Structures are given as structure tokens and as C-alpha cells.
Coordinates of C-alpha atoms in Angstrom, one line a residue:
Chain A
M1 CA 177.1 267.9 30.5
Y2 CA 174.8 270.6 29.3
T3 CA 175.3 273.0 32.3
T4 CA 178.8 273.8 33.5
L5 CA 180.4 276.8 35.2
E6 CA 181.6 277.7 31.7
N7 CA 178.3 277.8 29.9
V8 CA 175.8 278.4 32.7
W9 CA 175.8 282.1 31.9
W10 CA 175.0 281.5 28.2
I11 CA 172.2 279.2 29.1
F12 CA 170.9 281.7 31.7
L13 CA 171.2 284.5 29.0
A14 CA 169.2 282.3 26.6
G15 CA 166.5 282.0 29.2
L16 CA 166.7 285.7 30.0
G17 CA 166.3 286.6 26.3
T18 CA 163.4 284.2 25.9
G19 CA 161.6 285.6 28.9
L20 CA 162.3 289.2 27.8
L21 CA 160.9 288.5 24.3
G22 CA 158.0 286.6 25.6
A23 CA 157.0 289.5 27.8
L24 CA 157.5 292.1 25.0
L25 CA 155.8 290.1 22.3
G26 CA 153.1 288.6 24.5
T27 CA 154.1 285.0 23.8
G28 CA 155.2 282.2 26.1
G29 CA 158.6 282.2 24.6
G30 CA 158.9 278.4 24.0
V31 CA 159.0 279.1 20.2
F32 CA 162.3 280.9 20.8
L33 CA 163.7 278.8 23.6
I34 CA 163.6 275.4 21.9
P35 CA 165.6 276.5 18.8
I36 CA 168.2 278.3 20.9
L37 CA 168.7 275.1 23.0
V38 CA 168.7 272.7 20.1
L39 CA 170.5 274.7 17.4
G40 CA 172.6 277.0 19.7
I41 CA 173.6 274.8 22.7
G42 CA 173.2 271.3 21.2
V43 CA 170.6 270.1 23.6
P44 CA 168.7 267.0 22.3
M45 CA 165.1 267.8 21.2
H46 CA 163.3 265.8 23.9
F47 CA 165.4 267.6 26.7
A48 CA 164.8 271.0 25.1
I49 CA 161.0 270.3 25.0
A50 CA 161.0 269.2 28.6
T51 CA 163.0 272.3 29.6
S52 CA 160.6 274.5 27.7
I53 CA 157.6 273.0 29.4
L54 CA 159.0 273.7 32.9
S55 CA 159.8 277.3 31.9
V56 CA 156.3 277.7 30.6
I57 CA 154.9 276.6 34.0
A58 CA 157.2 279.2 35.7
T59 CA 156.2 282.1 33.4
S60 CA 152.5 281.2 33.4
S61 CA 152.4 281.0 37.2
A62 CA 154.4 284.2 37.6
A63 CA 152.1 286.1 35.2
A64 CA 149.0 284.7 36.8
V65 CA 150.1 286.1 40.1
V66 CA 149.6 289.5 38.6
N67 CA 146.6 288.8 36.3
V68 CA 144.5 287.1 39.0
E69 CA 144.8 290.1 41.3
R70 CA 143.9 292.4 38.4
G71 CA 140.8 290.4 37.7
T72 CA 141.5 289.9 34.0
V73 CA 141.6 286.1 34.3
N74 CA 138.3 284.5 33.7
M75 CA 138.8 281.5 36.0
R76 CA 135.6 279.7 35.2
L77 CA 136.2 279.9 31.5
G78 CA 139.9 278.9 32.0
M79 CA 139.0 275.9 34.1
S80 CA 136.4 274.7 31.6
L81 CA 138.9 274.9 28.8
E82 CA 141.6 273.3 30.9
V83 CA 139.8 270.0 30.7
M84 CA 140.5 270.0 27.0
T85 CA 144.1 271.4 27.2
A86 CA 145.0 268.9 29.9
L87 CA 143.6 266.0 27.9
G88 CA 145.5 267.2 24.9
A89 CA 148.7 267.7 26.8
I90 CA 148.6 264.3 28.3
A91 CA 148.0 262.7 24.9
G92 CA 150.7 264.9 23.4
G93 CA 153.2 264.1 26.3
I94 CA 152.7 260.4 25.8
V95 CA 153.0 260.5 22.0
A96 CA 156.2 262.7 22.2
G97 CA 157.9 259.8 24.1
W98 CA 157.4 257.6 21.0
L99 CA 158.5 260.1 18.4
S100 CA 162.1 260.5 17.2
A101 CA 164.0 263.8 17.7
S102 CA 164.1 264.3 14.0
F103 CA 160.3 264.0 13.6
L104 CA 159.8 266.3 16.6
E105 CA 162.1 268.9 14.9
L106 CA 160.2 268.5 11.7
L107 CA 156.9 269.0 13.5
F108 CA 158.3 272.0 15.4
G109 CA 159.5 273.6 12.2
L110 CA 156.1 273.2 10.6
V111 CA 154.2 274.6 13.6
L112 CA 156.5 277.6 13.7
L113 CA 155.2 278.7 10.3
P114 CA 151.6 279.4 11.3
T115 CA 153.0 280.8 14.6
A116 CA 155.1 283.3 12.7
L117 CA 152.1 284.3 10.6
L118 CA 149.9 284.9 13.7
M119 CA 152.8 286.8 15.3
W120 CA 153.2 288.9 12.2
R121 CA 149.5 289.8 12.2
G122 CA 149.5 290.6 15.9
R123 CA 146.6 291.0 18.2
E124 CA 144.2 293.6 17.0
G125 CA 143.1 296.0 19.7
S126 CA 145.7 294.7 22.1
G127 CA 146.3 298.2 23.5
T128 CA 142.8 298.7 24.9
D129 CA 139.6 296.8 24.8
T130 CA 137.5 298.3 22.1
S131 CA 133.9 299.3 22.5
T132 CA 132.9 296.4 20.2
F133 CA 132.8 294.2 23.2
A134 CA 130.9 296.7 25.4
S135 CA 128.2 297.1 22.8
T136 CA 128.2 293.3 22.1
T137 CA 127.6 292.8 25.8
V138 CA 124.7 295.2 25.9
A139 CA 123.1 293.5 22.8
I140 CA 123.2 290.0 24.2
S141 CA 123.1 290.7 28.0
T142 CA 119.7 289.0 28.2
S143 CA 121.4 285.6 27.8
K144 CA 123.9 285.6 30.6
S145 CA 126.0 282.6 31.3
T146 CA 128.1 281.5 34.2
L147 CA 131.2 281.9 32.0
D148 CA 130.7 285.6 31.3
G149 CA 133.3 287.9 32.7
T150 CA 134.0 291.4 33.8
Y151 CA 137.1 293.4 34.7
I152 CA 138.4 296.9 34.9
D153 CA 140.5 298.0 31.9
D154 CA 143.8 299.5 33.1
N155 CA 144.1 302.0 30.2
T156 CA 140.5 303.3 30.2
Q157 CA 139.6 302.6 33.8
K158 CA 136.3 301.4 32.5
Q159 CA 134.5 298.2 33.4
V160 CA 134.5 295.7 30.5
T161 CA 131.8 293.0 30.6
Y162 CA 131.6 290.3 28.0
H163 CA 129.5 287.3 27.1
V164 CA 131.2 284.1 26.1
V165 CA 129.9 282.4 23.0
R166 CA 130.7 279.2 21.1
L167 CA 132.4 277.5 24.0
W168 CA 132.7 274.4 21.8
A169 CA 135.1 276.2 19.5
G170 CA 137.2 277.3 22.4
M171 CA 137.3 273.7 23.6
L172 CA 138.3 272.4 20.2
V173 CA 141.2 274.9 19.8
S174 CA 142.2 274.3 23.4
F175 CA 142.5 270.5 22.8
V176 CA 144.7 271.2 19.7
A177 CA 146.8 273.8 21.7
G178 CA 147.1 271.4 24.6
S179 CA 148.3 268.6 22.2
L180 CA 150.9 270.9 20.6
S181 CA 152.0 271.9 24.1
G182 CA 152.4 268.3 25.1
V183 CA 154.3 267.3 22.0
L184 CA 156.4 270.4 21.4
G185 CA 156.7 272.1 24.7
I186 CA 155.2 275.4 23.6
G187 CA 152.5 277.2 25.5
G188 CA 150.1 277.4 22.6
G189 CA 148.9 280.9 23.6
V190 CA 149.6 282.1 20.0
F191 CA 146.7 279.9 18.9
K192 CA 144.4 280.1 21.9
V193 CA 144.3 283.9 22.3
P194 CA 143.1 284.7 18.8
A195 CA 140.6 281.8 19.1
L196 CA 139.2 283.1 22.4
N197 CA 139.1 286.6 21.0
L198 CA 137.6 285.9 17.6
L199 CA 135.5 282.8 18.1
C200 CA 134.4 283.1 21.8
N201 CA 134.0 286.9 22.0
V202 CA 136.5 287.3 24.9
P203 CA 138.2 290.7 24.9
I204 CA 141.9 290.5 24.0
K205 CA 143.2 291.3 27.5
A206 CA 141.0 288.8 29.2
A207 CA 141.8 286.2 26.4
A208 CA 145.5 286.7 26.9
A209 CA 145.3 286.6 30.7
T210 CA 143.0 283.5 30.7
S211 CA 145.1 281.7 28.1
N212 CA 148.3 282.4 30.2
F213 CA 146.5 281.2 33.3
M214 CA 145.6 277.9 31.5
I215 CA 149.0 277.3 30.1
G216 CA 150.5 276.5 33.6
V217 CA 148.0 273.6 34.1
T218 CA 148.4 272.4 30.5
A219 CA 152.2 272.3 30.8
A220 CA 152.0 270.6 34.2
A221 CA 149.8 267.9 32.7
S222 CA 152.6 266.8 30.3
A223 CA 155.6 267.9 32.6
F224 CA 155.1 264.9 34.9
L225 CA 155.4 262.6 31.9
Y226 CA 158.7 264.2 30.7
Y227 CA 160.0 264.2 34.3
G228 CA 159.2 260.5 34.8
R229 CA 161.1 259.7 31.6
G230 CA 164.1 261.5 32.8
E231 CA 164.0 264.2 30.1
V232 CA 163.9 267.1 32.5
R233 CA 167.6 267.7 33.2
P234 CA 167.8 269.4 36.6
A235 CA 170.6 271.9 36.2
L236 CA 169.8 272.9 32.6
T237 CA 166.1 273.4 33.4
A238 CA 166.9 275.3 36.6
T239 CA 169.2 277.7 34.8
V240 CA 166.7 278.3 32.0
V241 CA 163.7 278.7 34.4
L242 CA 165.6 281.3 36.5
G243 CA 166.7 283.1 33.3
V244 CA 163.2 283.1 31.9
L245 CA 161.7 284.4 35.1
A246 CA 164.3 287.2 35.3
G247 CA 163.7 288.0 31.6
S248 CA 159.9 288.1 32.1
L249 CA 160.3 290.4 35.1
I250 CA 162.5 292.8 33.1
G251 CA 160.3 292.5 30.0
T252 CA 157.1 293.4 31.8
R253 CA 158.7 296.6 33.0
L254 CA 160.0 297.5 29.5
T255 CA 156.7 296.9 27.6
R256 CA 155.7 300.6 28.0
Y257 CA 158.9 301.7 26.2
F258 CA 158.6 299.5 23.2
S259 CA 156.2 299.5 20.4
G260 CA 155.4 295.8 20.1
N261 CA 154.6 296.1 16.3
H262 CA 158.0 296.4 14.8
L263 CA 159.6 294.0 17.2
R264 CA 156.8 291.5 16.6
K265 CA 157.3 291.6 12.8
L266 CA 161.0 291.3 13.1
F267 CA 160.8 288.2 15.3
A268 CA 158.0 286.8 13.1
A269 CA 160.4 287.0 10.2
L270 CA 163.2 285.5 12.4
L271 CA 160.8 282.6 13.3
V272 CA 160.5 281.7 9.6
L273 CA 164.3 281.5 9.3
V274 CA 164.4 279.4 12.5
A275 CA 161.6 277.2 11.1
A276 CA 163.6 276.7 7.9
Q277 CA 166.7 275.8 9.9
M278 CA 164.8 273.3 12.0
L279 CA 163.2 271.7 9.0
A280 CA 166.5 271.5 7.2
R281 CA 168.1 269.9 10.3
S282 CA 165.4 267.4 10.7
I283 CA 165.5 266.4 7.0
V284 CA 169.1 266.7 5.9
V285 CA 171.6 267.2 8.6
H286 CA 170.0 265.5 11.6
A287 CA 172.9 264.2 13.7
T288 CA 171.6 264.4 17.3
P289 CA 172.5 261.2 19.1
E290 CA 169.3 259.5 20.4
A291 CA 170.9 257.5 23.0
H292 CA 172.2 259.5 26.0
T293 CA 174.4 257.8 28.5
G294 CA 176.5 259.0 31.4
N295 CA 175.8 261.9 33.7
Q296 CA 174.2 265.0 32.3
T297 CA 172.7 267.8 34.3
Chain B
M1 CA 127.0 293.5 35.2
N2 CA 126.4 290.0 36.3
S3 CA 127.7 290.0 39.8
E4 CA 127.4 286.2 40.0
N5 CA 130.1 285.9 37.4
T6 CA 132.6 288.2 39.0
P7 CA 135.4 286.0 40.4
H8 CA 135.1 285.6 44.1
P9 CA 137.7 288.0 45.6
G10 CA 138.6 285.3 48.2
H11 CA 139.4 282.8 45.5
S12 CA 141.6 285.2 43.6
H13 CA 143.4 286.0 46.8
W14 CA 144.1 282.4 47.6
V15 CA 145.1 281.5 44.0
H16 CA 147.5 284.5 44.0
R17 CA 149.0 283.4 47.3
V18 CA 149.4 279.7 46.2
L19 CA 151.1 280.8 42.9
L20 CA 153.3 283.3 44.5
T21 CA 154.4 280.8 47.2
G22 CA 155.0 278.1 44.6
V23 CA 157.1 280.2 42.3
A24 CA 159.1 281.8 45.1
A25 CA 159.8 278.5 46.8
S26 CA 160.9 276.8 43.6
C27 CA 163.1 279.7 42.6
A28 CA 164.8 279.6 46.0
L29 CA 165.4 275.8 45.8
L30 CA 166.6 276.0 42.2
T31 CA 169.0 278.9 43.0
V32 CA 170.5 277.1 46.0
G33 CA 170.6 273.8 44.2
L34 CA 172.2 275.2 41.0
A35 CA 174.9 277.0 43.0
I36 CA 175.8 273.7 44.8
V37 CA 175.7 271.6 41.7
L38 CA 177.9 273.9 39.7
F39 CA 180.5 274.3 42.4
R40 CA 180.6 270.7 43.4
N41 CA 180.3 269.5 39.8
E42 CA 177.4 267.1 40.7
A43 CA 175.5 265.4 37.8
R44 CA 172.5 263.2 37.6
P45 CA 172.8 259.9 35.7
M46 CA 170.6 259.5 32.6
G47 CA 167.3 257.8 33.1
P48 CA 164.3 258.3 35.4
P49 CA 164.6 260.7 38.5
P50 CA 165.5 259.3 41.9
P51 CA 162.6 258.3 44.3
L52 CA 161.2 261.2 46.4
S53 CA 162.5 259.6 49.7
D54 CA 166.1 259.7 48.3
V55 CA 165.6 263.3 47.2
F56 CA 164.5 264.4 50.7
S57 CA 167.2 262.5 52.5
K58 CA 170.0 263.7 50.3
A59 CA 168.7 267.3 50.4
L60 CA 169.1 267.1 54.2
H61 CA 172.7 266.3 53.6
G62 CA 173.1 269.3 51.4
R63 CA 173.2 267.6 48.0
G64 CA 172.6 270.2 45.3
L65 CA 170.9 267.9 42.9
S66 CA 168.3 267.1 45.5
F67 CA 167.5 270.8 45.9
L68 CA 167.1 271.0 42.1
E69 CA 164.7 268.0 42.1
L70 CA 162.7 269.6 44.9
G71 CA 162.6 272.9 43.1
L72 CA 161.3 271.3 39.9
I73 CA 158.8 269.2 41.8
V74 CA 157.5 272.3 43.6
L75 CA 157.3 274.2 40.3
M76 CA 155.3 271.3 38.6
L77 CA 153.0 271.0 41.6
T78 CA 152.2 274.8 41.7
P79 CA 149.5 274.7 39.0
V80 CA 148.1 271.6 40.6
A81 CA 147.8 273.4 44.0
R82 CA 146.1 276.2 42.2
V83 CA 143.5 273.9 40.8
A84 CA 143.0 272.3 44.2
V85 CA 142.4 275.7 45.7
L86 CA 139.7 276.4 43.1
V87 CA 138.0 273.1 43.8
L88 CA 137.8 274.0 47.5
G89 CA 136.8 277.6 46.8
W90 CA 134.0 276.7 44.4
A91 CA 132.8 273.8 46.7
A92 CA 132.7 276.2 49.6
D93 CA 130.5 278.6 47.5
R94 CA 128.3 275.6 46.6
D95 CA 129.2 276.3 43.0
W96 CA 129.1 272.5 42.3
K97 CA 129.3 272.7 38.5
F98 CA 132.7 274.5 38.5
A99 CA 133.9 272.6 41.6
A100 CA 133.2 269.4 39.6
I101 CA 135.0 270.7 36.5
A102 CA 138.0 271.7 38.6
F103 CA 138.0 268.4 40.3
F104 CA 138.0 266.6 36.9
V105 CA 141.1 268.7 35.9
L106 CA 142.7 267.7 39.2
L107 CA 142.0 264.0 38.4
L108 CA 143.6 264.5 35.0
L109 CA 146.7 266.0 36.6
G110 CA 146.7 263.1 39.1
A111 CA 146.5 260.6 36.2
S112 CA 149.4 262.4 34.5
L113 CA 151.4 262.3 37.7
F114 CA 150.7 258.6 38.1
L115 CA 151.6 257.8 34.5
G116 CA 154.8 259.9 34.8
V117 CA 156.2 259.1 38.1
G118 CA 153.7 256.7 39.8

């Protein structure tokens, strides 16, 4: 049994820490949650992925509640890209059912390495939306599209208008991110946000909010597959989801007191260590039983 | 500024309400279910989840696991409901292109639901 009265607080704390880190570092948190569940609590990889997917739905929905009201989410762009993320997630969710736990751990370890690199580099201009976008908008405002967006920047109180370009690139990256989400249970925002920002000309705040908005649908697309296979363990998932939501709530309030830079680099380095441990476990010391019998919550 | 591209405030409002309701309802169900499951030491057998009719009937009898199943189902359906709201919102605005895109996403989610638990 993964969740008992004795360990429920540890699992809740794992979720809380993940949600807290996710909010402080601007990530979904799945990259931290899965190693904690697998390496720390001994949850089989498929169950850990399913738990992470459900927690991603929870955090994405909770964050979107705020971002949609603020107007930073570009719903038309998000919906257009969701076609690709949902397709990728369904494909990934089906494929994940065929893969062994050791292969999934190997893949997870490999995906953590570029994730750590992207986390180390951070999001340039994440504090405010730079004037680059404003001037870009003026320069190309003659070719408006229905995907263009506008919002009021919280920091500068100025209106930011942007023109979306290279939608195909965003769709391609979205499909890859959706597939990774379906196979590995991560949100994929760490890949989508830089792509939307650098390739599609979406300001970082709108890119982050739109990516987060999409992640809920992406995760839901594969969640049904995991749920149907019985890989979503109710009590474990409920404990993690409640912890993650509480952590996100606290983390959102703490962001103003923390400089994300040092924390981000520290955890990027930690991710490399976690990746090494996951890779080692998948190759050398993999001992997770594949067959699960009896009652487990 | 291209006012056509500003999100319709009504859509944002409805999306906000649907997400908030979904997250709040699932949190409430998960909290209640988890408390019952832990104190009564309930456990779900390995394998696929029980049919929805069983979940509802057992929830009426206060079974904690059924509350957990309902909380998880509500959570998974929350993004689906959000897409459905946007299909209706864009269709009401006669914004057929985005209504069709959102409807296609809804079909994909429906396909996943069918493949998973259908």
C-alpha cells in the first residue's frame, strides 16, 4: 500500500515541495515529483507517471484560473496548439503502456538532462516583457492574424501587443512536448515556453501562461488512458494532488521574496544528479516489480 | 491594438468559473475521500477502475474510495469542460474557425476517454 496513515504526510510533503518548487521555478514540477515518488517512496514508474499527470492537471487548472482573468493566456493560440499536444499526448499515453518501467526510467533520465540545461539558462526577460516585443509589434502590425494577442503587463502596467509568427514551429514543438507528457507525465512547459518565446515571438509571460493553460488539456488527453489501465492509484494521487495544490498556492505567494536565479541553478544541478540516478537505476539496479497484485491505494 | 484578437471577456469569465469549480469540487471530494480511506483502511484492487455506476452507488453509502474516484474523474474532466465552454463561446460569437478547432480538440479528448475507459 503506497498511502497509509504512517506515510501520508511524507507523500503530502513530497507533493507540497513539488508544488512549491514548481511555482518558484516556473515549472510544472513533474520533473521533481516522479523521481521523489520512484526513488524516495518506491512507487512503480507507471504509477508515478500517472500520479504526476493528474497533479499536472490540477496545477495547470489552478494557475489558469488566475492567468485567464489576468488576460495573459492567448486562448486562440493555446487551442490551436492543443490539437498537436493532445495528439502527441494520446500517442505517448498509448505507447507508455507498452514500455517497461526500466525503459521509461531511462527515457526520463535522458529527458531530464536537456530540461536541466534549459532550467539553468532560465527564461530571459522573465521579470518584465521587454520593449523588443512592442517594437516588433509596431514593425509588423500590418499583417495581423487572429492568433495575435494583447495583455496588460503587471509590472509596467503597459499594454503589450504581439504578433504570432511561425505557428508551424510552435505546433511541431507542441507535438513533441505532448508526446513527452504522455509518455513521461511531465508538463513539457520547459520546452514549450522557450519555443513559443523564441520561435513564435510570444512574450515570455504570455508564453508561460498559454503553455500552462495548454498543459491541463494535454495531461487530460493521456490521463484517461492511464486511468483506464488502473495506473492512477486513488489515495496516492489524491495525497499528491492536494499537496501540490497547497505547495503551488504557497509558492505563488513566495515568488516575490525569492530570486529565482540561484534557486533555479541549484535545482538544475540537482536535476542532473537525479537524472544520473534514474539512468543508473534503469541500467544497473532496476529492481521494481512489474507485476502488481493485491490491494494498493 | 487589434481588438478582434482580445479574448472575449465573457469567455474568460466562463473559463475561469469552470476551472475554479472543477478544482474546488475535486479538492473537496479528494479530501473527504482520503480521510475516509485512511481511517477505514480501504484499498482498491489492482487493475482497471470500477464502473461509474458502482462509484456513484458506493459514494452514496459513504465509501471513501468512491469519493476519491469521483474527485479524480472531476479533475480529469475539468480541462474537457474548459474546452467545451470555448467551443460554445466561439460558436456563439460565430468565430467558426476557432469553434471548429476547439471542437476537434474536444473530439480528441473524447477519443482518449473512449480508448481509456470506454
